Short mmCIF file of C-alpha atoms and ligand atoms in Angstrom, two decimals:
data_model
loop_
_atom_site.label_atom_id
_atom_site.label_comp_id
_atom_site.label_asym_id
_atom_site.label_seq_id
_atom_site.Cartn_x
_atom_site.Cartn_y
_atom_site.Cartn_z
CA MET A 1 7.80 10.45 7.12
CA LEU A 2 8.40 9.02 3.63
CA GLU A 3 9.94 11.09 0.90
CA LEU A 4 10.88 10.18 -2.66
CA GLU A 5 12.99 12.72 -4.44
CA ARG A 6 13.40 12.47 -8.21
CA VAL A 7 13.50 8.69 -8.29
CA ASP A 8 14.31 6.85 -11.51
CA ALA A 9 13.94 3.08 -11.74
CA ALA A 10 14.23 0.48 -14.49
CA TYR A 11 13.71 -3.17 -15.27
CA GLY A 12 16.94 -4.04 -17.05
CA GLU A 13 17.36 -1.54 -19.86
CA THR A 14 13.79 -0.31 -19.71
CA GLN A 15 13.31 2.76 -17.56
CA VAL A 16 9.82 2.83 -16.03
CA LEU A 17 10.06 5.54 -13.34
CA PHE A 18 11.09 9.05 -14.29
CA ASP A 19 11.78 11.72 -11.71
CA VAL A 20 9.19 10.45 -9.23
CA SER A 21 8.85 12.71 -6.20
CA LEU A 22 6.23 12.15 -3.54
CA ALA A 23 5.77 12.33 0.20
CA VAL A 24 3.66 10.71 2.89
CA GLY A 25 3.31 12.47 6.23
CA GLU A 26 2.98 10.95 9.69
CA GLY A 27 -0.40 9.23 10.04
CA GLU A 28 -1.51 10.34 6.57
CA VAL A 29 -3.45 8.33 3.96
CA VAL A 30 -2.15 9.07 0.46
CA ALA A 31 -3.61 7.57 -2.72
CA LEU A 32 -1.40 6.68 -5.69
CA LEU A 33 -3.52 6.54 -8.83
CA GLY A 34 -2.97 6.02 -12.54
CA ALA A 35 -3.69 3.78 -15.50
CA ASN A 36 -2.41 0.22 -15.91
CA GLY A 37 1.32 0.23 -16.45
CA ALA A 38 1.77 3.77 -15.13
CA GLY A 39 4.40 2.67 -12.63
CA LYS A 40 2.45 2.49 -9.36
CA THR A 41 3.61 -0.98 -8.31
CA THR A 42 7.15 -0.16 -9.37
CA THR A 43 7.06 2.94 -7.15
CA LEU A 44 6.15 0.74 -4.17
CA ARG A 45 8.85 -1.74 -5.20
CA ALA A 46 11.40 1.09 -5.35
CA ILE A 47 10.48 2.20 -1.82
CA LEU A 48 11.03 -1.37 -0.62
CA GLY A 49 14.30 -1.77 -2.51
CA LEU A 50 12.87 -4.60 -4.63
CA THR A 51 13.39 -2.57 -7.80
CA PRO A 52 16.08 -0.24 -6.49
CA ALA A 53 16.09 3.40 -7.50
CA ARG A 54 18.77 4.05 -10.10
CA SER A 55 18.95 7.69 -9.17
CA GLY A 56 17.24 10.04 -6.78
CA ALA A 57 16.73 9.52 -3.07
CA ILE A 58 14.25 7.79 -0.78
CA ARG A 59 14.08 8.85 2.86
CA PHE A 60 12.06 7.34 5.66
CA LYS A 61 11.85 9.07 9.02
CA GLY A 62 14.81 11.18 8.02
CA ARG A 63 17.02 8.22 7.14
CA ASP A 64 18.27 7.60 3.60
CA ILE A 65 16.96 4.13 2.68
CA THR A 66 17.69 4.33 -1.06
CA ARG A 67 20.43 1.72 -1.07
CA LEU A 68 19.36 -0.47 1.84
CA ALA A 69 18.42 -4.12 1.45
CA THR A 70 14.70 -4.91 1.42
CA HIS A 71 14.65 -6.69 4.79
CA VAL A 72 16.47 -3.76 6.39
CA ILE A 73 13.95 -1.33 4.88
CA ALA A 74 11.06 -3.43 6.16
CA ARG A 75 12.60 -3.38 9.63
CA GLN A 76 12.50 0.43 9.64
CA GLY A 77 8.73 0.07 9.93
CA ILE A 78 7.45 -0.18 6.36
CA GLY A 79 4.79 -2.85 5.78
CA TRP A 80 3.69 -4.06 2.36
CA VAL A 81 0.61 -5.81 1.07
CA PRO A 82 1.45 -6.83 -2.51
CA ASP A 83 -1.19 -7.06 -5.22
CA ASP A 84 -1.19 -10.87 -5.06
CA ARG A 85 -2.26 -10.98 -1.37
CA ARG A 86 0.44 -13.22 -0.09
CA VAL A 87 -0.93 -15.56 2.57
CA PHE A 88 0.15 -19.11 3.35
CA PRO A 89 -2.72 -21.13 1.84
CA THR A 90 -2.39 -24.32 3.86
CA LEU A 91 -2.08 -22.57 7.23
CA SER A 92 -4.98 -21.37 9.35
CA VAL A 93 -5.76 -17.68 9.50
CA GLU A 94 -4.58 -17.62 13.11
CA ARG A 95 -1.23 -19.15 12.16
CA ASN A 96 -0.88 -16.77 9.22
CA LEU A 97 -1.26 -13.87 11.60
CA ALA A 98 0.92 -15.29 14.37
CA ILE A 99 3.95 -15.84 12.12
CA ALA A 100 3.65 -12.33 10.73
CA ARG A 101 4.45 -10.81 14.12
CA LYS A 102 7.94 -9.31 14.02
CA PRO A 103 10.13 -7.22 16.26
CA SER A 104 9.42 -3.59 15.48
CA PRO A 105 10.26 -0.25 17.02
CA PHE A 106 6.64 0.75 16.36
CA LYS A 107 3.35 -0.47 17.66
CA ARG A 108 3.17 -4.24 17.24
CA TRP A 109 -0.37 -5.41 17.02
CA SER A 110 -1.58 -8.39 19.00
CA LEU A 111 -4.06 -10.87 17.58
CA GLY A 112 -6.70 -9.37 19.85
CA GLU A 113 -6.01 -5.87 18.57
CA VAL A 114 -6.23 -6.73 14.88
CA ALA A 115 -9.43 -8.62 15.63
CA GLU A 116 -10.83 -5.42 17.12
CA VAL A 117 -10.14 -3.48 13.93
CA PHE A 118 -11.26 -6.29 11.63
CA SER A 119 -14.34 -7.51 13.40
CA ALA A 120 -14.91 -10.40 10.98
CA LEU A 121 -11.51 -11.92 11.77
CA PRO A 122 -12.30 -13.83 14.97
CA HIS A 123 -14.77 -16.00 13.04
CA LEU A 124 -12.09 -16.88 10.51
CA MET A 125 -9.22 -17.76 12.82
CA ARG A 126 -9.48 -21.54 12.49
CA ARG A 127 -10.18 -21.52 8.76
CA SER A 128 -7.52 -22.57 6.30
CA ALA A 129 -6.39 -19.49 4.37
CA GLU A 130 -6.93 -21.18 1.01
CA ASN A 131 -10.68 -21.37 1.66
CA LEU A 132 -11.17 -17.66 2.24
CA SER A 133 -13.10 -15.43 -0.12
CA GLY A 134 -11.24 -12.64 -1.89
CA GLY A 135 -12.41 -10.05 0.61
CA GLU A 136 -11.53 -12.21 3.58
CA MET A 137 -8.11 -12.95 2.16
CA GLN A 138 -7.47 -9.27 1.65
CA MET A 139 -8.45 -8.61 5.26
CA VAL A 140 -6.00 -11.29 6.44
CA ALA A 141 -3.24 -9.90 4.19
CA ILE A 142 -3.70 -6.41 5.67
CA ALA A 143 -3.94 -7.82 9.20
CA ARG A 144 -0.70 -9.74 8.59
CA ALA A 145 1.04 -6.54 7.57
CA LEU A 146 -0.18 -4.83 10.75
CA MET A 147 1.17 -7.68 12.88
CA GLY A 148 4.63 -6.68 11.63
CA GLY A 149 4.27 -3.36 13.45
CA PRO A 150 4.52 -0.88 10.56
CA ALA A 151 4.62 2.89 10.88
CA LEU A 152 3.79 3.07 7.17
CA LEU A 153 1.76 0.56 5.18
CA LEU A 154 2.08 0.24 1.40
CA LEU A 155 -1.08 -1.27 -0.08
CA ASP A 156 -1.12 -2.34 -3.72
CA GLU A 157 -4.70 -2.43 -5.03
CA PRO A 158 -6.30 -3.77 -1.86
CA SER A 159 -9.76 -3.82 -3.41
CA GLN A 160 -8.75 -5.63 -6.60
CA GLY A 161 -11.36 -8.16 -7.65
CA LEU A 162 -13.75 -7.33 -4.83
CA ALA A 163 -17.46 -6.63 -5.12
CA PRO A 164 -18.41 -2.93 -4.73
CA LYS A 165 -19.65 -3.45 -1.17
CA LEU A 166 -16.31 -5.05 -0.19
CA VAL A 167 -14.38 -2.25 -1.89
CA GLN A 168 -16.09 0.13 0.53
CA ASP A 169 -15.31 -2.21 3.44
CA VAL A 170 -11.62 -2.42 2.58
CA LEU A 171 -11.37 1.34 2.22
CA ALA A 172 -13.16 1.78 5.54
CA LEU A 173 -10.56 -0.53 7.05
CA ILE A 174 -7.83 1.77 5.78
CA GLY A 175 -9.59 4.59 7.59
CA ARG A 176 -9.49 2.52 10.78
CA ILE A 177 -5.78 1.82 10.32
CA ARG A 178 -5.07 5.52 10.00
CA GLY A 179 -7.10 6.03 13.16
CA GLU A 180 -4.52 3.83 14.88
CA GLY A 181 -1.71 6.14 13.78
CA VAL A 182 -0.36 4.10 10.86
CA ALA A 183 0.35 6.06 7.67
CA VAL A 184 -0.86 4.47 4.43
CA LEU A 185 0.22 4.80 0.80
CA VAL A 186 -2.50 3.06 -1.20
CA VAL A 187 -2.49 2.20 -4.91
CA GLU A 188 -6.06 1.98 -6.17
CA GLN A 189 -7.96 1.51 -9.42
CA HIS A 190 -11.14 2.62 -7.66
CA ALA A 191 -9.89 6.18 -7.77
CA ARG A 192 -12.93 8.02 -6.51
CA ALA A 193 -13.45 5.59 -3.65
CA ALA A 194 -9.78 5.90 -2.67
CA LEU A 195 -9.98 9.69 -2.78
CA SER A 196 -12.87 9.60 -0.34
CA ILE A 197 -10.55 8.25 2.38
CA ALA A 198 -7.24 9.84 1.32
CA GLY A 199 -6.08 13.27 2.39
CA ARG A 200 -3.81 13.69 -0.59
CA ALA A 201 -3.25 11.95 -3.89
CA TYR A 202 -0.74 11.53 -6.66
CA VAL A 203 -1.57 10.50 -10.21
CA MET A 204 1.03 8.72 -12.34
CA ASP A 205 1.13 8.47 -16.11
CA LEU A 206 3.83 6.73 -18.14
CA GLY A 207 6.17 6.55 -15.17
CA ARG A 208 5.85 10.16 -14.10
CA ILE A 209 3.89 11.97 -11.41
CA VAL A 210 1.43 14.18 -13.29
CA TYR A 211 -0.64 15.37 -10.33
CA GLY A 212 0.06 15.83 -6.65
CA GLY A 213 -2.31 17.61 -4.32
CA SER A 214 -5.25 17.29 -2.00
CA ALA A 215 -7.74 14.53 -2.72
CA ARG A 216 -10.50 17.09 -2.43
CA SER A 217 -9.16 19.36 -5.16
CA LEU A 218 -8.69 16.42 -7.51
CA LEU A 219 -12.31 15.38 -6.99
CA ASP A 220 -13.65 18.92 -7.19
CA ASP A 221 -11.72 20.10 -10.24
CA GLU A 222 -13.83 18.89 -13.14
CA ALA A 223 -11.10 19.18 -15.72
CA LEU A 224 -8.60 17.27 -13.58
CA ALA A 225 -11.16 14.68 -12.56
CA ALA A 226 -12.26 14.12 -16.15
CA ARG A 227 -8.67 13.74 -17.23
CA TRP A 228 -7.37 11.47 -14.48
CA LEU A 229 -10.45 9.84 -12.97
CA GLY A 230 -12.67 9.80 -16.01
CA LYS A 231 -12.78 6.09 -16.63
CA ALA A 232 -12.62 5.10 -12.96
CA ALA A 233 -16.25 5.73 -12.16
CA ALA A 234 -16.17 3.93 -8.82
N1 ATP B 301 9.30 -7.36 -13.95
C1 ATP B 301 9.18 -6.51 -14.96
N2 ATP B 301 10.02 -6.54 -16.00
C2 ATP B 301 9.94 -5.67 -17.02
N3 ATP B 301 9.02 -4.67 -17.08
C3 ATP B 301 8.15 -4.58 -16.08
C4 ATP B 301 8.17 -5.49 -14.97
N4 ATP B 301 7.17 -5.15 -14.13
C5 ATP B 301 6.55 -4.09 -14.69
N5 ATP B 301 7.13 -3.75 -15.86
C6 ATP B 301 6.74 -2.62 -16.74
O1 ATP B 301 6.92 -1.43 -16.01
C7 ATP B 301 5.87 -0.51 -16.28
C8 ATP B 301 5.21 -0.11 -14.97
O2 ATP B 301 4.60 -1.25 -14.40
P1 ATP B 301 3.89 -1.23 -12.99
O3 ATP B 301 3.59 -2.64 -12.64
O4 ATP B 301 4.71 -0.45 -12.04
O5 ATP B 301 2.55 -0.44 -13.31
P2 ATP B 301 1.24 -0.25 -12.46
O6 ATP B 301 0.94 1.21 -12.48
O7 ATP B 301 1.38 -0.91 -11.14
O8 ATP B 301 0.16 -0.99 -13.35
P3 ATP B 301 -1.15 -1.85 -12.94
O9 ATP B 301 -2.21 -0.85 -12.64
O10 ATP B 301 -1.45 -2.64 -14.17
O11 ATP B 301 -0.79 -2.71 -11.75
C9 ATP B 301 4.95 -1.21 -17.25
O12 ATP B 301 5.25 -0.76 -18.54
C10 ATP B 301 5.29 -2.67 -17.09
O13 ATP B 301 5.07 -3.37 -18.28
MG1 MG B 302 0.39 -2.48 -10.22
#
C-alpha cells in the first residue's frame, strides 16, 4: 500500500534521511522505532510531502506521490496525527470532529462510528478541547484523523506524555483501528508496547533503517532487542 524506496531527505543543507526504504501493507500495523533524532518524524514528513524526498521514490496504492503537494497526498487517503496533537482548543470536541470530516474515496467515519471505537468520546463531545487531559486529547486527535477517511494513518508518538495505563489504551485503540481495515504506521518511544500490537517493525538510527522485520522476531531476538529496545523498557 505504502512503499518508500531509498528516500533521502534534508533540512536545508543537512541531510537527515539516508536511503530509507520501508513498506506498509493493506490493513497492516507497522511500528517505526528509534532513538531521539533518528529521523522518524522526518520519515512521516517525507511521506506527506512536508519535507520532500530529495531522491528516491514514495508510492501509495501504486501511485508515485513523491513530488505531490501535501494536500494532494492527504487526499489520496493518508491521515496524520502529528506529535503535537493538533486540535482546535477553543472548539468543542464535537466541533473538532465535525470539521475534520473530508471527502475521501475510502471509508469516512461518522461521529457515531468513531464514538463506537472510542467509547469515552460521547461523554466528551460538549467539552472544550482545551480542557481535555492528555489522553483524551490524543483520542480526539486520532478520531479527527479517522473522520478524514484515511486508508493509512501515520501516528507520531501517540502515547507521548501519557501514564502507562493510557499508553496501553492508546495502543489498544490502534488495534481497533486496524480491525476497521485502516493501515497504521506508528512512531513510538514505548517500543515493546508498540511491538505488541504491530505485525512488523522498522528501527531507525542516524537517519537510516537498521532493522526491518517481524515485530515478533525483534522481541524474541535477545541481541537485537538489547541493541534496539534496551533502554525502552516499556
Ligand atoms: N526543522 C528542522 N530543521 C533542521 N533540522 C531538523 C528539523 N527537524 C528535525 N531536524 C533534525 O533532523 C534529525 C531527525 O529529526 P526527527 O525529528 O526526524 O527525529 P525523530 O526520530 O522523530 O526524533 P524524536 O524521537 O526526538 O521525535 C535530527 O537530527 C533533528 O535535529
Ligand atoms: Mg519525532
